[in-house]
């Protein structure tokens, strides 16, 4: 068995029209998986799927737009994936939101609810829709993209960090529940990565220097540098790894 061979596997990746999700989808496809590109808008999803099909052959990717805040959309995503590819072997919960920056005392109820809904509850919903077939086959890999924010306090993005800490615990709990059926659940906790989501932290050169200087590698990460860890956690190479959060942050958390 090739350690990183994903031939014959089918993967759903949420939030995969750009950034980290797109990089993960591209690398999973490169290693043999058929991938479902999903985010809210159809156009960007179709562009990513078309590029993957052009590179790896027709039928390697499909676009299935879905709003993660909608339980109906997530069920449709699951059903249409099963209809297109016959099964689901890998789920990457990458989509997330952060509509508020500031102290917890200032967050509006609807903002806090949106963060918890999109970053935690929607992951729970989608996993519950996808997991039964994995449990029945006694084979599957579920990956949640968390954040190093879930390991630390922060005066500006506390609510977001709370949601990301909850994702780590969601993975631990489900790993315990699903482990006897050989279904693994893990997290990646990225540090600062050059995506639109974190643009406010890196578009200003002085601010970028401030946030990267404490890290041993002293630079911002790239989406594709998260994708390699995702391939590992979704492949046979990590067959004995479950319930873990792998930090991919250029060493920031060990030096700050």
Short mmCIF file of C-alpha atoms in Angstrom, two decimals:
data_model
loop_
_atom_site.label_atom_id
_atom_site.label_comp_id
_atom_site.label_asym_id
_atom_site.label_seq_id
_atom_site.Cartn_x
_atom_site.Cartn_y
_atom_site.Cartn_z
CA UNK A 1 0.00 0.00 0.00
CA UNK A 2 1.30 3.43 -0.92
CA UNK A 3 1.20 5.59 2.19
CA UNK A 4 -0.34 8.63 0.51
CA UNK A 5 -2.37 6.90 -2.21
CA UNK A 6 -5.99 8.10 -2.27
CA UNK A 7 -7.00 6.35 -5.50
CA UNK A 8 -10.66 5.38 -5.45
CA UNK A 9 -11.46 7.63 -2.51
CA UNK A 10 -14.12 10.36 -2.61
CA UNK A 11 -13.64 13.57 -0.63
CA UNK A 12 -15.92 16.48 0.21
CA UNK A 13 -14.06 19.69 1.06
CA UNK A 14 -16.14 22.63 2.29
CA UNK A 15 -14.98 26.17 1.61
CA UNK A 16 -12.87 24.83 -1.25
CA UNK A 17 -13.31 27.52 -3.90
CA UNK A 18 -10.25 29.39 -2.56
CA UNK A 19 -7.56 29.49 0.09
CA UNK A 20 -6.76 26.50 2.27
CA UNK A 21 -9.79 24.50 1.12
CA UNK A 22 -8.87 24.90 -2.55
CA UNK A 23 -5.28 23.84 -1.88
CA UNK A 24 -6.46 20.76 0.02
CA UNK A 25 -8.84 19.78 -2.79
CA UNK A 26 -6.09 20.14 -5.38
CA UNK A 27 -3.64 18.03 -3.41
CA UNK A 28 -6.19 15.31 -2.58
CA UNK A 29 -6.99 15.08 -6.29
CA UNK A 30 -3.27 14.95 -7.10
CA UNK A 31 -2.98 11.91 -4.83
CA UNK A 32 -5.83 10.11 -6.57
CA UNK A 33 -9.04 11.19 -4.85
CA UNK A 34 -12.20 12.33 -6.57
CA UNK A 35 -13.14 15.62 -4.95
CA UNK A 36 -16.26 17.68 -4.37
CA UNK A 37 -15.68 21.43 -4.48
CA UNK A 38 -18.16 23.28 -2.30
CA UNK A 39 -18.75 26.83 -1.14
CA UNK A 40 -21.69 29.24 -1.28
CA UNK A 41 -21.24 30.51 -4.84
CA UNK A 42 -21.50 28.17 -7.82
CA UNK A 43 -19.18 30.04 -10.19
CA UNK A 44 -15.96 29.84 -8.17
CA UNK A 45 -16.67 26.17 -7.32
CA UNK A 46 -17.10 25.31 -10.99
CA UNK A 47 -13.84 27.09 -11.89
CA UNK A 48 -11.84 25.07 -9.35
CA UNK A 49 -13.49 21.80 -10.38
CA UNK A 50 -12.83 22.53 -14.07
CA UNK A 51 -9.15 23.22 -13.40
CA UNK A 52 -8.77 19.94 -11.49
CA UNK A 53 -10.52 18.00 -14.25
CA UNK A 54 -8.30 19.60 -16.87
CA UNK A 55 -5.20 18.58 -14.95
CA UNK A 56 -6.21 15.11 -13.78
CA UNK A 57 -8.90 14.01 -16.23
CA UNK A 58 -12.65 14.36 -16.57
CA UNK A 59 -14.71 13.25 -13.63
CA UNK A 60 -12.09 13.85 -10.94
CA UNK A 61 -13.95 16.85 -9.50
CA UNK A 62 -17.51 18.11 -9.30
CA UNK A 63 -18.86 21.39 -7.99
CA UNK A 64 -21.73 21.23 -5.50
CA UNK A 65 -22.40 24.66 -3.97
CA UNK A 66 -23.82 24.72 -0.44
CA UNK A 67 -24.34 27.19 2.37
CA UNK A 68 -22.94 25.57 5.50
CA UNK A 69 -25.46 27.47 7.65
CA UNK A 70 -28.29 25.57 5.95
CA UNK A 71 -28.95 22.03 7.15
CA UNK A 72 -30.93 21.41 3.96
CA UNK A 73 -27.97 22.53 1.83
CA UNK A 74 -25.63 20.22 3.69
CA UNK A 75 -27.97 17.28 3.23
CA UNK A 76 -28.17 18.08 -0.47
CA UNK A 77 -24.37 18.25 -0.61
CA UNK A 78 -24.21 14.78 0.91
CA UNK A 79 -26.92 13.34 -1.32
CA UNK A 80 -25.53 14.81 -4.54
CA UNK A 81 -22.04 13.57 -3.71
CA UNK A 82 -23.38 10.06 -3.19
CA UNK A 83 -25.29 10.33 -6.47
CA UNK A 84 -22.20 11.55 -8.36
CA UNK A 85 -19.55 9.26 -6.91
CA UNK A 86 -21.39 6.49 -5.07
CA UNK A 87 -19.87 7.03 -1.63
CA UNK A 88 -17.96 9.41 0.64
CA UNK A 89 -14.64 8.33 2.14
CA UNK A 90 -13.15 11.63 3.28
CA UNK A 91 -14.73 14.77 4.72
CA UNK A 92 -12.78 17.98 5.21
CA UNK A 93 -14.72 20.61 7.20
CA UNK A 94 -12.82 23.73 6.21
CA UNK A 95 -15.44 26.48 5.76
CA UNK A 96 -15.62 29.00 8.61
CA UNK A 97 -16.55 32.58 9.36
CA UNK A 98 -15.57 35.42 11.66
CA UNK A 99 -17.86 38.47 11.43
CA UNK A 100 -16.54 40.19 14.58
CA UNK A 101 -13.25 41.43 15.99
CA UNK A 102 -13.10 42.90 19.47
CA UNK A 103 -13.61 42.03 23.14
CA UNK A 104 -16.31 39.52 24.07
CA UNK A 105 -18.24 42.27 25.84
CA UNK A 106 -18.93 43.94 22.51
CA UNK A 107 -20.11 41.02 20.41
CA UNK A 108 -23.76 41.00 19.36
CA UNK A 109 -25.80 37.87 19.95
CA UNK A 110 -26.34 37.28 16.25
CA UNK A 111 -22.59 37.56 15.56
CA UNK A 112 -21.70 35.04 18.27
CA UNK A 113 -24.45 32.72 17.10
CA UNK A 114 -23.21 32.91 13.50
CA UNK A 115 -19.65 32.05 14.54
CA UNK A 116 -20.78 29.05 16.58
CA UNK A 117 -23.25 27.96 13.90
CA UNK A 118 -20.86 28.05 10.94
CA UNK A 119 -17.69 26.95 12.72
CA UNK A 120 -19.02 24.24 15.03
CA UNK A 121 -22.68 23.27 14.61
CA UNK A 122 -22.50 23.06 10.81
CA UNK A 123 -19.47 20.78 11.11
CA UNK A 124 -21.47 18.61 13.50
CA UNK A 125 -24.41 18.49 11.08
CA UNK A 126 -22.33 17.52 8.06
CA UNK A 127 -20.32 14.91 9.93
CA UNK A 128 -23.54 13.30 11.18
CA UNK A 129 -24.81 13.13 7.60
CA UNK A 130 -21.62 11.63 6.17
CA UNK A 131 -20.39 9.38 9.00
CA UNK A 132 -22.99 6.58 8.91
CA UNK A 133 -21.73 5.13 5.62
CA UNK A 134 -18.13 5.36 6.85
CA UNK A 135 -19.06 3.54 10.04
CA UNK A 136 -20.88 0.86 8.08
CA UNK A 137 -17.86 0.28 5.81
CA UNK A 138 -15.50 0.58 8.79
CA UNK A 139 -13.33 3.03 6.90
CA UNK A 140 -13.20 6.81 6.73
CA UNK A 141 -11.27 9.97 7.53
CA UNK A 142 -12.79 13.19 8.84
CA UNK A 143 -10.71 16.34 9.12
CA UNK A 144 -11.68 19.66 10.70
CA UNK A 145 -9.65 22.77 9.98
CA UNK A 146 -9.32 24.52 13.32
CA UNK A 147 -6.78 27.23 14.24
CA UNK A 148 -3.98 27.93 16.69
CA UNK A 149 -6.46 30.49 18.03
CA UNK A 150 -8.22 27.56 19.67
CA UNK A 151 -5.13 27.02 21.82
CA UNK A 152 -4.77 30.58 23.12
CA UNK A 153 -6.72 33.55 24.38
CA UNK A 154 -6.99 36.68 22.27
CA UNK A 155 -8.58 40.05 22.99
CA UNK A 156 -9.69 40.63 19.39
CA UNK A 157 -10.92 37.28 18.05
CA UNK A 158 -12.03 35.56 21.23
CA UNK A 159 -15.35 34.29 19.86
CA UNK A 160 -13.66 32.81 16.80
CA UNK A 161 -11.08 31.15 19.04
CA UNK A 162 -13.81 29.68 21.22
CA UNK A 163 -15.34 28.08 18.14
CA UNK A 164 -12.00 26.68 17.04
CA UNK A 165 -11.34 25.19 20.48
CA UNK A 166 -14.77 23.58 20.26
CA UNK A 167 -13.78 22.03 16.92
CA UNK A 168 -10.79 20.39 18.57
CA UNK A 169 -13.03 18.90 21.23
CA UNK A 170 -15.56 17.83 18.60
CA UNK A 171 -12.78 15.88 16.90
CA UNK A 172 -11.67 14.28 20.17
CA UNK A 173 -15.20 13.22 21.09
CA UNK A 174 -16.02 11.81 17.68
CA UNK A 175 -12.67 10.02 17.53
CA UNK A 176 -13.69 8.14 20.69
CA UNK A 177 -17.14 7.34 19.29
CA UNK A 178 -16.03 6.35 15.78
CA UNK A 179 -12.70 4.68 16.53
CA UNK A 180 -14.11 1.17 17.03
CA UNK A 181 -15.43 1.36 13.46
CA UNK A 182 -12.04 2.48 12.06
CA UNK A 183 -13.22 6.01 11.27
CA UNK A 184 -10.62 8.60 12.22
CA UNK A 185 -11.32 12.23 13.18
CA UNK A 186 -8.56 14.84 13.42
CA UNK A 187 -7.92 18.59 13.28
CA UNK A 188 -5.34 20.84 11.73
CA UNK A 189 -4.60 24.08 13.59
CA UNK A 190 -3.00 26.47 11.10
CA UNK A 191 -1.16 29.57 12.13
CA UNK A 192 -1.20 32.72 10.00
CA UNK A 193 -1.75 31.72 6.36
CA UNK A 194 -1.88 34.05 3.37
CA UNK A 195 -5.57 33.79 2.51
CA UNK A 196 -8.34 36.34 1.99
CA UNK A 197 -9.75 35.26 5.36
CA UNK A 198 -6.67 36.63 7.16
CA UNK A 199 -5.93 39.48 4.78
CA UNK A 200 -6.17 42.15 7.47
CA UNK A 201 -3.17 40.56 9.20
CA UNK A 202 -0.83 40.37 6.22
CA UNK A 203 -1.66 43.13 3.75
CA UNK A 204 0.08 45.69 5.98
CA UNK A 205 3.86 44.96 5.86
CA UNK A 206 4.50 46.34 9.35
CA UNK A 207 1.69 44.32 10.90
CA UNK A 208 2.83 41.23 9.02
CA UNK A 209 6.34 41.63 10.41
CA UNK A 210 4.94 42.02 13.93
CA UNK A 211 2.90 38.82 13.76
CA UNK A 212 5.54 36.68 12.02
CA UNK A 213 8.71 37.83 13.79
CA UNK A 214 8.13 35.67 16.92
CA UNK A 215 7.88 32.47 14.83
CA UNK A 216 11.05 30.44 14.23
CA UNK A 217 10.39 30.37 10.46
CA UNK A 218 9.67 34.13 10.55
CA UNK A 219 7.24 34.17 7.64
CA UNK A 220 3.60 33.73 6.76
CA UNK A 221 2.35 30.31 5.69
CA UNK A 222 0.87 29.44 2.30
CA UNK A 223 -2.35 27.47 1.72
CA UNK A 224 -0.47 24.64 0.06
CA UNK A 225 1.63 24.22 3.20
CA UNK A 226 -1.52 23.22 5.06
CA UNK A 227 -2.60 20.88 2.26
CA UNK A 228 0.31 18.50 2.80
CA UNK A 229 -0.77 17.87 6.37
CA UNK A 230 -4.34 17.33 5.15
CA UNK A 231 -3.17 14.69 2.67
CA UNK A 232 -1.34 12.94 5.49
CA UNK A 233 -4.37 12.94 7.81
CA UNK A 234 -6.69 11.68 5.06
CA UNK A 235 -4.41 8.92 3.79
CA UNK A 236 -3.18 5.50 4.98
CA UNK A 237 -0.02 7.22 6.25
CA UNK A 238 -1.96 8.35 9.32
CA UNK A 239 -3.89 5.11 9.90
CA UNK A 240 -3.00 5.10 13.61
CA UNK A 241 -3.73 8.80 14.22
CA UNK A 242 -7.09 9.95 15.57
CA UNK A 243 -8.44 12.58 17.92
CA UNK A 244 -5.39 14.77 17.37
CA UNK A 245 -4.82 18.42 16.51
CA UNK A 246 -1.74 18.94 14.37
CA UNK A 247 -0.38 22.48 14.64
CA UNK A 248 1.00 23.90 11.39
CA UNK A 249 2.18 27.40 12.26
CA UNK A 250 5.86 27.86 11.44
CA UNK A 251 6.63 27.23 15.11
CA UNK A 252 4.75 30.28 16.41
CA UNK A 253 3.04 28.55 19.33
CA UNK A 254 6.27 27.09 20.70
CA UNK A 255 8.15 30.38 20.57
CA UNK A 256 5.60 33.01 21.53
#
